[in-house]
Tab-separated table of C-alpha atoms in Angstrom:
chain	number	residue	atom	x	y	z
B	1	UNK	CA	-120.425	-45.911	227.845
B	2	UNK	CA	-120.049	-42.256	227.359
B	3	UNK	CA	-120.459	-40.260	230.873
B	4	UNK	CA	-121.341	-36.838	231.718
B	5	UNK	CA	-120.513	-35.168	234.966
B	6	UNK	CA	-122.031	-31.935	236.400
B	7	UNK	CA	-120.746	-30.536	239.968
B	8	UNK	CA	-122.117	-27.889	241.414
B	9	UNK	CA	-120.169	-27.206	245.166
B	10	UNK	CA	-116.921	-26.411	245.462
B	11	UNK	CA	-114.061	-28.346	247.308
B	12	UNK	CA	-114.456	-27.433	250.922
B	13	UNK	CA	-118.309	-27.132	251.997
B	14	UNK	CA	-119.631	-30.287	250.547
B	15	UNK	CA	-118.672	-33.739	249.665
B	16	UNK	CA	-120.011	-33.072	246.088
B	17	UNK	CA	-116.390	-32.690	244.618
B	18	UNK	CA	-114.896	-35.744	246.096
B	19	UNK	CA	-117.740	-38.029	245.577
B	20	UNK	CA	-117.547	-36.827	241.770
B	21	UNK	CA	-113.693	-37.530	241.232
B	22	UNK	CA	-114.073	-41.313	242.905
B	23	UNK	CA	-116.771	-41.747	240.980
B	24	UNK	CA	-115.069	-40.690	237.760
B	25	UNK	CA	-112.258	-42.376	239.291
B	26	UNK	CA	-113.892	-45.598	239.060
B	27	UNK	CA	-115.646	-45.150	235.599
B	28	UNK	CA	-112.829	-44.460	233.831
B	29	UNK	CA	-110.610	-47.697	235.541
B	30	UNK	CA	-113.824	-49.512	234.330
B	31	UNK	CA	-113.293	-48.170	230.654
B	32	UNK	CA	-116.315	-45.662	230.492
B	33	UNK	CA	-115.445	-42.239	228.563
B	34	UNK	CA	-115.812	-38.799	230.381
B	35	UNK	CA	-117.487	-36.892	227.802
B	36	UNK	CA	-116.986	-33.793	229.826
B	37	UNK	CA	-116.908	-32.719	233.456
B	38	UNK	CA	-118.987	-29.677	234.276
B	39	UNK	CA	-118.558	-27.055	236.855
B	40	UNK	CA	-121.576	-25.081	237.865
B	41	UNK	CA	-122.400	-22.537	240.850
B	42	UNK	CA	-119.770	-23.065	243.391
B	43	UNK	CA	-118.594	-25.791	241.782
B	44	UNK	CA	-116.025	-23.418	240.134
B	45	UNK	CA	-114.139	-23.302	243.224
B	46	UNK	CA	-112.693	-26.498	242.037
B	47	UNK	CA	-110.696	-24.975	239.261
B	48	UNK	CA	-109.021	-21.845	241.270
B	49	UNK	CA	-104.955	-23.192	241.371
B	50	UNK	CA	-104.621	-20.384	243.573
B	51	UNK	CA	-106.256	-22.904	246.470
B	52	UNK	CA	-103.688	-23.593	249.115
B	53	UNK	CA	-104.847	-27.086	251.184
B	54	UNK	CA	-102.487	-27.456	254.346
B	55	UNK	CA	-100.863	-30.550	252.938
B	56	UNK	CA	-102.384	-32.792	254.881
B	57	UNK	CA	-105.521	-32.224	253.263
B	58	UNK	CA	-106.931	-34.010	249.962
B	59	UNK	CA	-106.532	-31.094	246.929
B	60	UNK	CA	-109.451	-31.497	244.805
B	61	UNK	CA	-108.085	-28.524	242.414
B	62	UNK	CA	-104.559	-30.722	242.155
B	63	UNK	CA	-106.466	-33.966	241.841
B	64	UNK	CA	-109.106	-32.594	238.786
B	65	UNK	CA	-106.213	-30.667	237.172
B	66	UNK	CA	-103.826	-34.316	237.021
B	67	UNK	CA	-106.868	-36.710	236.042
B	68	UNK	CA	-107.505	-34.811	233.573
B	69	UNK	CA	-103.915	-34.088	232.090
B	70	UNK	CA	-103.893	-38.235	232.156
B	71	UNK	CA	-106.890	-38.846	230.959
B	72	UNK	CA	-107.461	-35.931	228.103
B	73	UNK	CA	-111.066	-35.372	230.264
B	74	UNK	CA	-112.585	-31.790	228.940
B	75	UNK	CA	-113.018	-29.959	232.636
B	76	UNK	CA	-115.461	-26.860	231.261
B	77	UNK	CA	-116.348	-24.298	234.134
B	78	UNK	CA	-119.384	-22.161	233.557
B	79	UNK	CA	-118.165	-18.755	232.927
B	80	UNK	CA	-120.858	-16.715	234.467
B	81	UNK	CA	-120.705	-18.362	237.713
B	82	UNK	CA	-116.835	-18.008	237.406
B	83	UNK	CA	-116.537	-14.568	236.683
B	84	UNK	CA	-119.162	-13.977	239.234
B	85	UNK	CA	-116.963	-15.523	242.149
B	86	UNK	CA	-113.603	-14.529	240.491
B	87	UNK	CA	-112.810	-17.464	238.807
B	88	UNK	CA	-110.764	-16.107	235.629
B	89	UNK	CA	-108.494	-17.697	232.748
B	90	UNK	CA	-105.713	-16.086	235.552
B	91	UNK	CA	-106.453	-18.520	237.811
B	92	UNK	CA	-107.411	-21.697	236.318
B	93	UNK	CA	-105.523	-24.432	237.071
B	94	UNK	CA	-104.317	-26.425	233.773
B	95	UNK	CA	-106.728	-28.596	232.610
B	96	UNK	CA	-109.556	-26.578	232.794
B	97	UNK	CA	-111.231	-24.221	229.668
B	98	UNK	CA	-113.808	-21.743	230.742
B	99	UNK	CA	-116.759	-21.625	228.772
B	100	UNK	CA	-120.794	-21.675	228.888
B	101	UNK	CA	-124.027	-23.170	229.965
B	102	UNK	CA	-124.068	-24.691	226.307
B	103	UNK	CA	-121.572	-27.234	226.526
B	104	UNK	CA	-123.474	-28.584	229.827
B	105	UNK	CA	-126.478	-28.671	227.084
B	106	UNK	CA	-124.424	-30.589	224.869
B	107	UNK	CA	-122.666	-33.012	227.429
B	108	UNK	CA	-126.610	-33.751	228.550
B	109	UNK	CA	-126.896	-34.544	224.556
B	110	UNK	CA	-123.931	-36.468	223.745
B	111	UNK	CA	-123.582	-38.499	226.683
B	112	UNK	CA	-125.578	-41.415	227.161
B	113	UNK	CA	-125.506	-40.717	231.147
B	114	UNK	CA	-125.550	-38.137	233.215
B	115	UNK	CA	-125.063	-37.786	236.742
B	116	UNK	CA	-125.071	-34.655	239.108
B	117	UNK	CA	-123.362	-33.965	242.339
B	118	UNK	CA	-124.046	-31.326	244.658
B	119	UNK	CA	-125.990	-30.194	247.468
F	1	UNK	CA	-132.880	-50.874	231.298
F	2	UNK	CA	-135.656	-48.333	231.201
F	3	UNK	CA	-135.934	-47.892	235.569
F	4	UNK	CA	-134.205	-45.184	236.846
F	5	UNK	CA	-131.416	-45.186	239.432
F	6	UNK	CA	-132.569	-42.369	242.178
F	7	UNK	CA	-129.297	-40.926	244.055
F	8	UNK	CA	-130.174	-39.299	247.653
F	9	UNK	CA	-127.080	-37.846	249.307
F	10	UNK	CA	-128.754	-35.966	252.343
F	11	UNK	CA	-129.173	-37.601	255.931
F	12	UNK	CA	-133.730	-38.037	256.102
F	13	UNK	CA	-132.633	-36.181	259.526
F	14	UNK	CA	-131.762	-33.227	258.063
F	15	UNK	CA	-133.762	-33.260	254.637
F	16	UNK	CA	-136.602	-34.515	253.125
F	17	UNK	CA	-134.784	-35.550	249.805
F	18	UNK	CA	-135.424	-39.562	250.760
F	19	UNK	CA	-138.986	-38.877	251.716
F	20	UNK	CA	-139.627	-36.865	248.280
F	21	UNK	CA	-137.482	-39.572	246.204
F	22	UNK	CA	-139.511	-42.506	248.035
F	23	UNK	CA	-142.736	-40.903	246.806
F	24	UNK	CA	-142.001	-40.239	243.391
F	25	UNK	CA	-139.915	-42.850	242.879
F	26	UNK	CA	-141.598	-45.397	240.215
F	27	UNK	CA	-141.959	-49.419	240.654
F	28	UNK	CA	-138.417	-50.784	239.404
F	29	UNK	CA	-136.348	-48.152	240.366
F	30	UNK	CA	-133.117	-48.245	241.967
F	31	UNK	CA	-132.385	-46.051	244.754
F	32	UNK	CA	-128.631	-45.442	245.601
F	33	UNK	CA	-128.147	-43.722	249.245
F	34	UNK	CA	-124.604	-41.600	248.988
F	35	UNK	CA	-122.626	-39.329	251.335
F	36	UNK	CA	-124.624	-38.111	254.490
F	37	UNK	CA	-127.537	-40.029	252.538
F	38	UNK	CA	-126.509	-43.198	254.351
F	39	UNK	CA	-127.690	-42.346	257.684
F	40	UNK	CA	-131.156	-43.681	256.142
F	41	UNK	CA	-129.428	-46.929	255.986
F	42	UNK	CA	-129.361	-47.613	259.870
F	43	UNK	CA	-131.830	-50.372	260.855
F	44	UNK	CA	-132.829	-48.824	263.823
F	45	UNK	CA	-133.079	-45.343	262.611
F	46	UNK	CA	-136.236	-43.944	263.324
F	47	UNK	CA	-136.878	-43.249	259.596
F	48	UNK	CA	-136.187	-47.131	258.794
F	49	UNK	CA	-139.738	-47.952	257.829
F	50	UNK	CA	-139.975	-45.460	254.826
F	51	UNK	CA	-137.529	-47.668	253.032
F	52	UNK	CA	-138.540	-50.922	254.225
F	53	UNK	CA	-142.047	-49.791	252.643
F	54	UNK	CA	-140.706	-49.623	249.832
F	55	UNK	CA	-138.164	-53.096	249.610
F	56	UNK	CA	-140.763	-55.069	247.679
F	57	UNK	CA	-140.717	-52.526	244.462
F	58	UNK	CA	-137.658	-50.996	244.630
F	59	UNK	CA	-134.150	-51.992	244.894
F	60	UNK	CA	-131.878	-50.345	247.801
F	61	UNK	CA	-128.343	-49.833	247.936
F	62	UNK	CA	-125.655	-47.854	249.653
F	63	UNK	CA	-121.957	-46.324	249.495
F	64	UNK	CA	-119.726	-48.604	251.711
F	65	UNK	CA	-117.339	-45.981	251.440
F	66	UNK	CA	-119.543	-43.108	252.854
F	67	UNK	CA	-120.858	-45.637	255.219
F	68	UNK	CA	-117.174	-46.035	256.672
F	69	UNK	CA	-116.474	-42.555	256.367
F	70	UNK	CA	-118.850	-42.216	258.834
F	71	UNK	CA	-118.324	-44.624	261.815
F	72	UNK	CA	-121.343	-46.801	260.328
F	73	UNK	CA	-119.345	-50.441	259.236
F	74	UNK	CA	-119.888	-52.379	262.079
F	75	UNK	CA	-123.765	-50.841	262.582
F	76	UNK	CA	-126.446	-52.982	261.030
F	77	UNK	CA	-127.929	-52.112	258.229
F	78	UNK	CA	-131.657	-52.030	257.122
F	79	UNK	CA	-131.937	-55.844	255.774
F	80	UNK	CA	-132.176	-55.914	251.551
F	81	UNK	CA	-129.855	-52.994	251.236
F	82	UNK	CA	-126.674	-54.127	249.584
F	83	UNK	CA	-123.560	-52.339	250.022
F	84	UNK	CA	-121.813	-50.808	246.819
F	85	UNK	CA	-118.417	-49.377	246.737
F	86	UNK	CA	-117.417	-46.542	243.680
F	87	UNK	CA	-117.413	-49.983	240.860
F	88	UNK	CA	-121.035	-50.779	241.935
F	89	UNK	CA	-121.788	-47.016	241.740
F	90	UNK	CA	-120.709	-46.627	238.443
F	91	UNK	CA	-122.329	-50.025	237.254
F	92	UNK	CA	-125.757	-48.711	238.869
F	93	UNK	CA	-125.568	-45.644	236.660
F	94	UNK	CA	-124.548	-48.019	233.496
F	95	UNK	CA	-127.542	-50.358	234.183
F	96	UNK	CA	-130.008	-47.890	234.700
F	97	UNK	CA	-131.639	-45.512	231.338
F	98	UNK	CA	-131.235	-42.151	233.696
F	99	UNK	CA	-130.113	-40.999	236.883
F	100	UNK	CA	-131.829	-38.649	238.854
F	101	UNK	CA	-129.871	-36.502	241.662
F	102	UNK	CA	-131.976	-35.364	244.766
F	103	UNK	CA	-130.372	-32.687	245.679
């Protein structure tokens, strides 16, 4: 089954982020397709690689950027809530494209679920 | 097929996501409790009885792993709710036609 994935908080104010990547954890060990991950709002924090954790701490950014590199998942942040918070091609950690509110459109069309996490 | 799966991942102390969900919620549905969601869980939580109302039409589950995340494993649970880890999440979304986030 083909899954789509919106997420609109970013890594460090709500659990949105880390309940998304255990769930797409799971789907994808379960062998569901991502059709697309979308970042929305804040949720564009979670493609800045200039993010710093202290080590000790889970990096969301690190984690998104390496599932998707092993997985081929399309990680698409919204680019006016990006450029609005700072969030440039500059800054993206690999693995993410920048691009707009239509491919969220789409992802609700091609996918046969979808399922939002944020606050 | 058709019922929807209803995901509430705010506490009913703090927000009245669970109260809204439980009212619109239709008979069938599947209602997932997820992050600080969970506290609704808690048998002897004063908010208990909304979701016992409901137990004969709907089906109740929760996140084991935000329930452990949170201290709650060895506090009973409201009876009928069954435990789900991240599998069971991702086979409620399968199962069900649409999924509905109350954010």
């Amino acid at each position: 089954m083909k899954f789509g994935i919106l997420i609109n908080e970013g890594p460090f104010t709500h659990q949105a982020s880390d309940s998304a990547y255990r769930f797409v954890v799971a789907a994808l060990a379960k062998g569901h397709e991502i059709y697309r991950v979308f970042f929305y709002n804040d949720g564009v924090y979670n493609a800045n690689k200039l993010s710093e954790p202290q080590t000790d701490d889970r990096n969301l950014v690190a984690l998104w950027s390496a599932l998707a590199e092993e997985h081929s998942l399309d990680l698409v942040v919204c680019v006016a809530a990006a450029l609005r918070r700072g969030i440039k091609d500059e800054v993206l950690k690999d693995g993410f494209r920048i691009s707009g509110l239509g491919q969220l459109v789409e992802a609700g069309i091609q996918a046969d679920r979808m399922v939002v996490f944020g606050d | 097929m058709s019922s929807m799966l209803h995901i509430v991942n705010k506490s009913p102390f703090d927000r009245n996501a669970l109260d809204s969900c439980l009212r619109l919620a239709g008979s069938g549905s599947a209602i997932l409790l997820i992050e600080d969601g969970v506290y609704a869980a808690v048998a002897k939580a004063a908010q208990a009885d909304k979701i016992t109302g409901r137990m004969g039409d709907c089906s109740f589950y929760a996140l084991g792993p935000d329930i452990a995340a949170r201290g709650l494993s060895d506090i009973s649970l409201i009876d009928g709710i069954q435990v789900v880890d991240y599998e069971g999440f991702v086979d409620l979304v399968a199962e069900h036609g649409a999924t509905q986030s109350w954010l």
